[in-house]
Short mmCIF file of N, CA and C in Angstrom, two decimals:
data_model
loop_
_atom_site.label_atom_id
_atom_site.label_comp_id
_atom_site.label_asym_id
_atom_site.label_seq_id
_atom_site.Cartn_x
_atom_site.Cartn_y
_atom_site.Cartn_z
N MET A 882 -189.91 -5.51 -151.29
CA MET A 882 -190.54 -4.47 -150.49
C MET A 882 -189.74 -4.32 -149.21
N PHE A 883 -189.50 -3.11 -148.81
CA PHE A 883 -188.72 -2.80 -147.61
C PHE A 883 -189.63 -2.05 -146.66
N PHE A 884 -189.72 -2.51 -145.43
CA PHE A 884 -190.51 -1.83 -144.41
C PHE A 884 -189.58 -1.32 -143.33
N CYS A 885 -189.79 -0.10 -142.89
CA CYS A 885 -188.96 0.48 -141.85
C CYS A 885 -189.87 1.28 -140.93
N ARG A 886 -189.70 1.13 -139.64
CA ARG A 886 -190.50 1.88 -138.68
C ARG A 886 -189.60 2.90 -138.01
N VAL A 887 -189.95 4.15 -138.07
CA VAL A 887 -189.16 5.23 -137.49
C VAL A 887 -190.05 5.96 -136.50
N SER A 888 -189.56 6.12 -135.28
CA SER A 888 -190.32 6.85 -134.26
C SER A 888 -189.73 8.22 -134.07
N GLN A 889 -190.60 9.17 -133.79
CA GLN A 889 -190.16 10.55 -133.62
C GLN A 889 -191.08 11.21 -132.60
N PRO A 890 -190.55 11.96 -131.62
CA PRO A 890 -191.43 12.63 -130.66
C PRO A 890 -192.32 13.66 -131.36
N VAL A 891 -193.47 13.89 -130.78
CA VAL A 891 -194.39 14.87 -131.36
C VAL A 891 -193.76 16.25 -131.28
N ALA A 892 -193.72 16.95 -132.39
CA ALA A 892 -193.12 18.28 -132.44
C ALA A 892 -194.15 19.32 -132.03
N THR A 893 -193.68 20.37 -131.39
CA THR A 893 -194.60 21.44 -130.99
C THR A 893 -194.91 22.32 -132.19
N LYS A 894 -193.97 22.45 -133.10
CA LYS A 894 -194.17 23.27 -134.29
C LYS A 894 -194.82 22.42 -135.38
N LYS A 895 -195.89 22.92 -135.95
CA LYS A 895 -196.60 22.14 -136.95
C LYS A 895 -195.89 22.24 -138.30
N ARG A 896 -195.66 21.10 -138.94
CA ARG A 896 -195.03 21.05 -140.26
C ARG A 896 -195.96 20.32 -141.21
N SER A 897 -195.73 20.55 -142.49
CA SER A 897 -196.58 19.86 -143.46
C SER A 897 -196.23 18.37 -143.45
N ARG A 898 -197.21 17.55 -143.75
CA ARG A 898 -197.00 16.10 -143.75
C ARG A 898 -195.95 15.68 -144.77
N SER A 899 -195.96 16.29 -145.96
CA SER A 899 -195.02 15.89 -147.00
C SER A 899 -193.58 16.22 -146.61
N ALA A 900 -193.38 17.36 -145.95
CA ALA A 900 -192.02 17.73 -145.53
C ALA A 900 -191.52 16.75 -144.47
N VAL A 901 -192.38 16.41 -143.52
CA VAL A 901 -191.99 15.47 -142.48
C VAL A 901 -191.77 14.09 -143.09
N ALA A 902 -192.65 13.67 -143.97
CA ALA A 902 -192.53 12.35 -144.59
C ALA A 902 -191.23 12.22 -145.37
N GLY A 903 -190.86 13.23 -146.12
CA GLY A 903 -189.62 13.19 -146.89
C GLY A 903 -188.41 13.10 -145.99
N ARG A 904 -188.40 13.88 -144.90
CA ARG A 904 -187.26 13.86 -143.99
C ARG A 904 -187.19 12.53 -143.25
N VAL A 905 -188.33 11.99 -142.90
CA VAL A 905 -188.36 10.72 -142.20
C VAL A 905 -187.90 9.59 -143.12
N PHE A 906 -188.28 9.66 -144.37
CA PHE A 906 -187.85 8.65 -145.35
C PHE A 906 -186.33 8.61 -145.45
N ILE A 907 -185.72 9.78 -145.57
CA ILE A 907 -184.26 9.86 -145.67
C ILE A 907 -183.63 9.35 -144.38
N LEU A 908 -184.20 9.73 -143.24
CA LEU A 908 -183.69 9.27 -141.95
C LEU A 908 -183.78 7.75 -141.84
N ALA A 909 -184.89 7.19 -142.29
CA ALA A 909 -185.07 5.74 -142.22
C ALA A 909 -184.01 5.02 -143.03
N LEU A 910 -183.72 5.53 -144.21
CA LEU A 910 -182.71 4.89 -145.04
C LEU A 910 -181.33 5.01 -144.41
N GLN A 911 -181.04 6.14 -143.80
CA GLN A 911 -179.74 6.32 -143.16
C GLN A 911 -179.61 5.40 -141.94
N LEU A 912 -180.66 5.30 -141.13
CA LEU A 912 -180.62 4.44 -139.95
C LEU A 912 -180.49 2.98 -140.34
N ALA A 913 -181.17 2.58 -141.37
CA ALA A 913 -181.14 1.19 -141.79
C ALA A 913 -179.91 0.88 -142.64
N ARG A 914 -179.16 1.90 -143.02
CA ARG A 914 -177.97 1.76 -143.86
C ARG A 914 -178.30 0.97 -145.12
N ILE A 915 -179.33 1.42 -145.78
CA ILE A 915 -179.81 0.72 -146.97
C ILE A 915 -179.50 1.53 -148.21
N HIS A 916 -178.96 0.83 -149.22
CA HIS A 916 -178.73 1.46 -150.52
C HIS A 916 -179.84 0.97 -151.44
N LEU A 917 -180.66 1.88 -151.91
CA LEU A 917 -181.75 1.49 -152.79
C LEU A 917 -181.46 1.92 -154.21
N PRO A 918 -181.62 1.01 -155.18
CA PRO A 918 -181.48 1.44 -156.55
C PRO A 918 -182.64 2.35 -156.91
N LEU A 919 -182.39 3.37 -157.69
CA LEU A 919 -183.46 4.27 -158.11
C LEU A 919 -184.01 3.80 -159.43
N PRO A 920 -185.23 4.07 -159.82
CA PRO A 920 -186.22 4.78 -159.04
C PRO A 920 -186.87 3.85 -158.01
N ALA A 921 -187.27 4.39 -156.92
CA ALA A 921 -187.95 3.63 -155.88
C ALA A 921 -189.27 4.32 -155.58
N CYS A 922 -190.30 3.55 -155.34
CA CYS A 922 -191.60 4.10 -154.96
C CYS A 922 -191.70 3.93 -153.45
N TRP A 923 -192.09 4.96 -152.77
CA TRP A 923 -192.20 4.85 -151.33
C TRP A 923 -193.50 5.45 -150.85
N HIS A 924 -193.96 4.91 -149.73
CA HIS A 924 -195.20 5.35 -149.13
C HIS A 924 -194.97 5.47 -147.62
N VAL A 925 -195.38 6.58 -147.04
CA VAL A 925 -195.19 6.81 -145.61
C VAL A 925 -196.55 6.82 -144.93
N SER A 926 -196.70 5.99 -143.90
CA SER A 926 -197.92 5.97 -143.10
C SER A 926 -197.61 6.60 -141.75
N ARG A 927 -198.55 7.38 -141.22
CA ARG A 927 -198.34 8.05 -139.94
C ARG A 927 -199.29 7.44 -138.91
N VAL A 928 -198.71 6.98 -137.79
CA VAL A 928 -199.49 6.38 -136.72
C VAL A 928 -199.12 7.09 -135.43
N THR A 929 -200.12 7.50 -134.62
CA THR A 929 -199.85 8.18 -133.35
C THR A 929 -200.30 7.29 -132.20
N ASP A 930 -199.41 7.16 -131.19
CA ASP A 930 -199.84 6.47 -129.97
C ASP A 930 -198.97 6.91 -128.81
N ALA A 931 -199.57 7.18 -127.67
CA ALA A 931 -198.89 7.51 -126.41
C ALA A 931 -197.86 8.62 -126.56
N GLY A 932 -198.22 9.71 -127.22
CA GLY A 932 -197.33 10.87 -127.29
C GLY A 932 -196.21 10.77 -128.30
N ALA A 933 -196.16 9.72 -129.09
CA ALA A 933 -195.10 9.60 -130.11
C ALA A 933 -195.76 9.40 -131.47
N VAL A 934 -195.09 9.88 -132.47
CA VAL A 934 -195.57 9.70 -133.84
C VAL A 934 -194.68 8.66 -134.49
N HIS A 935 -195.28 7.63 -135.04
CA HIS A 935 -194.53 6.58 -135.73
C HIS A 935 -194.78 6.71 -137.23
N TYR A 936 -193.73 6.60 -137.98
CA TYR A 936 -193.86 6.62 -139.44
C TYR A 936 -193.45 5.25 -139.95
N ILE A 937 -194.27 4.67 -140.76
CA ILE A 937 -193.94 3.39 -141.38
C ILE A 937 -193.64 3.69 -142.85
N VAL A 938 -192.44 3.38 -143.25
CA VAL A 938 -192.00 3.68 -144.61
C VAL A 938 -191.96 2.38 -145.39
N GLU A 939 -192.69 2.33 -146.50
CA GLU A 939 -192.67 1.17 -147.38
C GLU A 939 -192.00 1.59 -148.67
N VAL A 940 -191.01 0.83 -149.07
CA VAL A 940 -190.29 1.15 -150.30
C VAL A 940 -190.35 -0.05 -151.22
N ALA A 941 -190.84 0.16 -152.41
CA ALA A 941 -190.87 -0.90 -153.41
C ALA A 941 -189.86 -0.55 -154.48
N THR A 942 -188.87 -1.39 -154.67
CA THR A 942 -187.86 -1.10 -155.68
C THR A 942 -188.17 -1.88 -156.94
N LYS A 943 -187.87 -1.27 -158.03
CA LYS A 943 -188.11 -1.87 -159.33
C LYS A 943 -186.85 -2.62 -159.75
N LYS A 944 -187.00 -3.85 -160.21
CA LYS A 944 -185.85 -4.63 -160.64
C LYS A 944 -185.41 -4.13 -162.02
N PRO A 945 -184.14 -3.77 -162.16
CA PRO A 945 -183.65 -3.31 -163.47
C PRO A 945 -183.80 -4.40 -164.52
N LYS A 946 -184.04 -3.98 -165.75
CA LYS A 946 -184.26 -4.96 -166.81
C LYS A 946 -183.54 -4.55 -168.09
N ARG A 947 -183.53 -5.44 -169.04
CA ARG A 947 -182.93 -5.17 -170.34
C ARG A 947 -184.03 -4.66 -171.26
N ILE A 948 -183.70 -3.64 -172.03
CA ILE A 948 -184.65 -3.03 -172.96
C ILE A 948 -184.10 -3.18 -174.37
N ARG A 949 -184.96 -3.50 -175.31
CA ARG A 949 -184.53 -3.58 -176.70
C ARG A 949 -184.75 -2.23 -177.36
N ARG A 950 -183.66 -1.69 -177.92
CA ARG A 950 -183.78 -0.41 -178.62
C ARG A 950 -184.58 -0.61 -179.90
N SER A 951 -185.14 0.48 -180.38
CA SER A 951 -185.97 0.41 -181.58
C SER A 951 -185.81 1.68 -182.39
N ARG A 952 -185.95 1.51 -183.70
CA ARG A 952 -185.93 2.68 -184.59
C ARG A 952 -187.36 3.09 -184.98
N ALA A 953 -188.34 2.49 -184.34
CA ALA A 953 -189.74 2.78 -184.66
C ALA A 953 -190.04 4.24 -184.36
N ARG A 954 -190.89 4.79 -185.16
CA ARG A 954 -191.27 6.19 -185.00
C ARG A 954 -191.91 6.42 -183.63
N GLY A 955 -191.42 7.43 -182.93
CA GLY A 955 -191.97 7.79 -181.63
C GLY A 955 -191.38 7.03 -180.46
N TRP A 956 -190.52 6.04 -180.72
CA TRP A 956 -189.93 5.29 -179.60
C TRP A 956 -188.87 6.13 -178.93
N LYS A 957 -188.92 6.20 -177.62
CA LYS A 957 -187.90 6.92 -176.85
C LYS A 957 -187.35 5.99 -175.79
N MET A 958 -186.07 6.14 -175.52
CA MET A 958 -185.46 5.33 -174.48
C MET A 958 -185.97 5.83 -173.13
N PRO A 959 -186.35 4.92 -172.24
CA PRO A 959 -186.82 5.33 -170.91
C PRO A 959 -185.78 6.15 -170.16
N GLU A 960 -186.25 6.98 -169.24
CA GLU A 960 -185.37 7.90 -168.50
C GLU A 960 -184.26 7.20 -167.73
N ASN A 961 -184.57 6.10 -167.09
CA ASN A 961 -183.59 5.44 -166.22
C ASN A 961 -182.78 4.38 -166.96
N ALA A 962 -182.67 4.49 -168.28
CA ALA A 962 -181.97 3.48 -169.07
C ALA A 962 -180.64 4.02 -169.60
N ILE A 963 -179.69 3.12 -169.75
CA ILE A 963 -178.38 3.44 -170.31
C ILE A 963 -178.17 2.55 -171.51
N TYR A 964 -177.73 3.14 -172.62
CA TYR A 964 -177.43 2.37 -173.82
C TYR A 964 -176.08 1.70 -173.65
N VAL A 965 -176.02 0.38 -173.85
CA VAL A 965 -174.78 -0.37 -173.67
C VAL A 965 -174.36 -1.07 -174.97
N GLY A 966 -174.72 -0.48 -176.10
CA GLY A 966 -174.38 -1.06 -177.40
C GLY A 966 -172.92 -0.90 -177.75
N ARG A 967 -172.57 -1.36 -178.96
CA ARG A 967 -171.18 -1.44 -179.37
C ARG A 967 -170.38 -0.13 -179.31
N PRO A 968 -170.89 1.02 -179.67
CA PRO A 968 -170.04 2.22 -179.62
C PRO A 968 -169.73 2.72 -178.21
N THR A 969 -170.37 2.16 -177.19
CA THR A 969 -170.13 2.62 -175.82
C THR A 969 -169.02 1.79 -175.17
N VAL A 970 -168.58 2.23 -174.02
CA VAL A 970 -167.55 1.50 -173.28
C VAL A 970 -168.06 0.12 -172.84
N TRP A 971 -169.38 -0.04 -172.73
CA TRP A 971 -169.98 -1.29 -172.29
C TRP A 971 -170.31 -2.22 -173.45
N GLY A 972 -170.05 -1.82 -174.68
CA GLY A 972 -170.40 -2.62 -175.85
C GLY A 972 -169.64 -3.93 -175.93
N ASN A 973 -170.26 -4.92 -176.55
CA ASN A 973 -169.64 -6.24 -176.73
C ASN A 973 -168.77 -6.23 -177.98
N PRO A 974 -167.45 -6.42 -177.84
CA PRO A 974 -166.58 -6.42 -179.02
C PRO A 974 -166.70 -7.70 -179.84
N TYR A 975 -167.41 -8.69 -179.34
CA TYR A 975 -167.55 -9.97 -180.04
C TYR A 975 -168.90 -10.03 -180.74
N ALA A 976 -168.89 -9.91 -182.06
CA ALA A 976 -170.13 -9.87 -182.84
C ALA A 976 -170.61 -11.29 -183.16
N VAL A 977 -171.90 -11.51 -182.99
CA VAL A 977 -172.51 -12.79 -183.32
C VAL A 977 -172.39 -12.99 -184.83
N GLY A 978 -171.96 -14.19 -185.23
CA GLY A 978 -171.79 -14.50 -186.65
C GLY A 978 -170.38 -14.27 -187.17
N ALA A 979 -169.53 -13.67 -186.36
CA ALA A 979 -168.14 -13.43 -186.78
C ALA A 979 -167.37 -14.75 -186.79
N GLN A 980 -166.33 -14.82 -187.62
CA GLN A 980 -165.49 -16.01 -187.71
C GLN A 980 -164.35 -15.94 -186.70
N LEU A 981 -164.17 -16.99 -185.92
CA LEU A 981 -163.04 -17.08 -185.01
C LEU A 981 -161.82 -17.57 -185.78
N LEU A 982 -160.65 -17.50 -185.19
CA LEU A 982 -159.41 -17.92 -185.86
C LEU A 982 -159.43 -19.40 -186.24
N ASN A 983 -160.12 -20.21 -185.47
CA ASN A 983 -160.20 -21.65 -185.77
C ASN A 983 -161.28 -21.97 -186.80
N GLY A 984 -161.91 -20.96 -187.38
CA GLY A 984 -162.93 -21.14 -188.41
C GLY A 984 -164.34 -21.29 -187.86
N GLU A 985 -164.48 -21.34 -186.56
CA GLU A 985 -165.79 -21.48 -185.92
C GLU A 985 -166.56 -20.17 -186.01
N THR A 986 -167.87 -20.26 -186.24
CA THR A 986 -168.73 -19.08 -186.26
C THR A 986 -169.20 -18.79 -184.83
N LEU A 987 -169.14 -17.54 -184.46
CA LEU A 987 -169.48 -17.13 -183.09
C LEU A 987 -170.99 -17.13 -182.89
N THR A 988 -171.47 -17.89 -181.90
CA THR A 988 -172.89 -17.90 -181.55
C THR A 988 -173.15 -16.86 -180.47
N ALA A 989 -174.41 -16.59 -180.20
CA ALA A 989 -174.76 -15.60 -179.17
C ALA A 989 -174.26 -16.05 -177.80
N ASP A 990 -174.40 -17.34 -177.49
CA ASP A 990 -173.93 -17.85 -176.19
C ASP A 990 -172.43 -17.69 -176.04
N LYS A 991 -171.68 -18.01 -177.09
CA LYS A 991 -170.22 -17.91 -177.04
C LYS A 991 -169.79 -16.44 -176.95
N ALA A 992 -170.48 -15.56 -177.69
CA ALA A 992 -170.16 -14.12 -177.65
C ALA A 992 -170.37 -13.56 -176.25
N VAL A 993 -171.44 -13.98 -175.58
CA VAL A 993 -171.72 -13.50 -174.22
C VAL A 993 -170.67 -14.04 -173.25
N ALA A 994 -170.28 -15.31 -173.42
CA ALA A 994 -169.25 -15.89 -172.54
C ALA A 994 -167.92 -15.17 -172.72
N LEU A 995 -167.54 -14.88 -173.97
CA LEU A 995 -166.30 -14.14 -174.23
C LEU A 995 -166.38 -12.72 -173.65
N TYR A 996 -167.55 -12.10 -173.75
CA TYR A 996 -167.73 -10.76 -173.21
C TYR A 996 -167.58 -10.75 -171.69
N GLU A 997 -168.13 -11.77 -171.03
CA GLU A 997 -168.01 -11.84 -169.57
C GLU A 997 -166.54 -11.97 -169.17
N GLN A 998 -165.79 -12.77 -169.92
CA GLN A 998 -164.35 -12.90 -169.66
C GLN A 998 -163.64 -11.56 -169.90
N HIS A 999 -164.02 -10.88 -170.98
CA HIS A 999 -163.46 -9.56 -171.30
C HIS A 999 -163.73 -8.55 -170.17
N LEU A 1000 -164.95 -8.57 -169.65
CA LEU A 1000 -165.32 -7.67 -168.54
C LEU A 1000 -164.46 -7.93 -167.31
N ARG A 1001 -164.34 -9.18 -166.94
CA ARG A 1001 -163.59 -9.53 -165.73
C ARG A 1001 -162.11 -9.17 -165.85
N GLU A 1002 -161.57 -9.21 -167.07
CA GLU A 1002 -160.15 -8.87 -167.28
C GLU A 1002 -159.91 -7.37 -167.35
N ASN A 1003 -160.89 -6.60 -167.81
CA ASN A 1003 -160.67 -5.17 -168.07
C ASN A 1003 -161.39 -4.20 -167.15
N PHE A 1004 -162.35 -4.68 -166.35
CA PHE A 1004 -163.11 -3.79 -165.49
C PHE A 1004 -163.16 -4.33 -164.08
N ASP A 1005 -163.26 -3.44 -163.13
CA ASP A 1005 -163.46 -3.81 -161.74
C ASP A 1005 -164.96 -3.88 -161.50
N GLU A 1006 -165.42 -4.91 -160.80
CA GLU A 1006 -166.86 -5.06 -160.56
C GLU A 1006 -167.44 -3.88 -159.79
N ARG A 1007 -166.64 -3.27 -158.90
CA ARG A 1007 -167.13 -2.10 -158.14
C ARG A 1007 -167.44 -0.94 -159.08
N ASP A 1008 -166.62 -0.76 -160.13
CA ASP A 1008 -166.87 0.31 -161.10
C ASP A 1008 -168.15 0.04 -161.88
N ILE A 1009 -168.35 -1.21 -162.25
CA ILE A 1009 -169.58 -1.57 -162.98
C ILE A 1009 -170.79 -1.29 -162.10
N ARG A 1010 -170.72 -1.71 -160.84
CA ARG A 1010 -171.83 -1.46 -159.91
C ARG A 1010 -172.08 0.03 -159.73
N HIS A 1011 -171.01 0.79 -159.59
CA HIS A 1011 -171.15 2.24 -159.39
C HIS A 1011 -171.84 2.91 -160.58
N CYS A 1012 -171.50 2.51 -161.78
CA CYS A 1012 -172.04 3.16 -162.98
C CYS A 1012 -173.43 2.65 -163.37
N LEU A 1013 -173.71 1.38 -163.16
CA LEU A 1013 -174.92 0.78 -163.74
C LEU A 1013 -175.95 0.28 -162.73
N ARG A 1014 -175.67 0.31 -161.44
CA ARG A 1014 -176.60 -0.24 -160.45
C ARG A 1014 -177.95 0.48 -160.52
N GLY A 1015 -179.01 -0.31 -160.59
CA GLY A 1015 -180.36 0.23 -160.57
C GLY A 1015 -180.84 0.79 -161.89
N LYS A 1016 -180.02 0.72 -162.93
CA LYS A 1016 -180.40 1.28 -164.23
C LYS A 1016 -180.90 0.16 -165.14
N ASP A 1017 -181.84 0.50 -166.01
CA ASP A 1017 -182.22 -0.39 -167.09
C ASP A 1017 -181.15 -0.27 -168.17
N LEU A 1018 -180.85 -1.38 -168.86
CA LEU A 1018 -179.83 -1.36 -169.89
C LEU A 1018 -180.46 -1.63 -171.25
N ALA A 1019 -180.12 -0.79 -172.22
CA ALA A 1019 -180.71 -0.89 -173.55
C ALA A 1019 -179.68 -1.39 -174.56
N CYS A 1020 -180.13 -2.30 -175.41
CA CYS A 1020 -179.27 -2.89 -176.44
C CYS A 1020 -180.15 -3.27 -177.63
N TRP A 1021 -179.53 -3.63 -178.74
CA TRP A 1021 -180.28 -4.00 -179.93
C TRP A 1021 -180.65 -5.48 -179.96
N CYS A 1022 -180.11 -6.29 -179.08
CA CYS A 1022 -180.37 -7.73 -179.08
C CYS A 1022 -181.85 -8.03 -178.81
N ALA A 1023 -182.31 -9.13 -179.41
CA ALA A 1023 -183.68 -9.57 -179.14
C ALA A 1023 -183.78 -9.99 -177.67
N LEU A 1024 -184.93 -9.74 -177.06
CA LEU A 1024 -185.10 -10.01 -175.63
C LEU A 1024 -185.08 -11.50 -175.29
N ASP A 1025 -185.39 -12.36 -176.27
CA ASP A 1025 -185.41 -13.80 -176.00
C ASP A 1025 -184.08 -14.49 -176.30
N GLU A 1026 -183.05 -13.72 -176.66
CA GLU A 1026 -181.73 -14.27 -176.95
C GLU A 1026 -180.72 -13.83 -175.89
N PRO A 1027 -179.63 -14.59 -175.72
CA PRO A 1027 -178.59 -14.16 -174.78
C PRO A 1027 -177.98 -12.82 -175.22
N CYS A 1028 -177.64 -11.98 -174.25
CA CYS A 1028 -177.11 -10.65 -174.56
C CYS A 1028 -176.09 -10.24 -173.50
N HIS A 1029 -175.11 -9.44 -173.90
CA HIS A 1029 -174.10 -8.97 -172.96
C HIS A 1029 -174.71 -8.07 -171.88
N ALA A 1030 -175.85 -7.45 -172.17
CA ALA A 1030 -176.52 -6.60 -171.17
C ALA A 1030 -176.99 -7.43 -169.98
N ASP A 1031 -177.31 -8.71 -170.21
CA ASP A 1031 -177.70 -9.59 -169.10
C ASP A 1031 -176.53 -9.77 -168.14
N VAL A 1032 -175.32 -9.90 -168.68
CA VAL A 1032 -174.12 -10.03 -167.85
C VAL A 1032 -173.92 -8.76 -167.03
N LEU A 1033 -174.06 -7.61 -167.70
CA LEU A 1033 -173.90 -6.33 -167.01
C LEU A 1033 -174.94 -6.15 -165.90
N LEU A 1034 -176.18 -6.52 -166.19
CA LEU A 1034 -177.25 -6.42 -165.17
C LEU A 1034 -176.94 -7.30 -163.97
N ARG A 1035 -176.48 -8.52 -164.24
CA ARG A 1035 -176.18 -9.44 -163.14
C ARG A 1035 -175.05 -8.90 -162.25
N ILE A 1036 -174.00 -8.36 -162.87
CA ILE A 1036 -172.88 -7.83 -162.10
C ILE A 1036 -173.28 -6.54 -161.39
N ALA A 1037 -173.95 -5.64 -162.11
CA ALA A 1037 -174.28 -4.32 -161.56
C ALA A 1037 -175.22 -4.40 -160.36
N ASN A 1038 -176.10 -5.37 -160.35
CA ASN A 1038 -177.09 -5.44 -159.28
C ASN A 1038 -176.83 -6.56 -158.29
N SER A 1039 -175.63 -7.12 -158.33
CA SER A 1039 -175.25 -8.14 -157.35
C SER A 1039 -174.80 -7.47 -156.06
N ARG A 1040 -174.80 -8.21 -155.00
CA ARG A 1040 -174.32 -7.68 -153.72
C ARG A 1040 -172.80 -7.76 -153.71
N ALA A 1041 -172.17 -6.74 -153.15
CA ALA A 1041 -170.70 -6.69 -153.12
C ALA A 1041 -170.13 -7.72 -152.18
#
């Protein structure tokens, strides 16, 4: 939760509360130099004292999560989600169950570790953050198993 207090002199021209609240919210973010992942829920409270109007802006950000895709009838991918499966640029080229050159079978943990190494060698973390920050990531992996989307979420939502 982010709290920001913005003060503004009382205006002589009357404006709607929603218009003022929206402009104050944007001003608060600019003054605080805060980058918020979307979607964010915000609430503006208006307090008046001694000739000044104070706006208290509360912003609750949602933590991005991994979503399991489904072929079930009627299932739709959420609006703020990006598919990161194999046919995309973010897909994991290391398939669980594949045979390595030494004859070892690839486990989910090993596939995720190889994918993280692949990411670090082929992508800049700033690009990953720019493309995926604040987004939910969708993949076919079971939610209780290790997945390359977890690596992407960790990198995308880390501080630079």
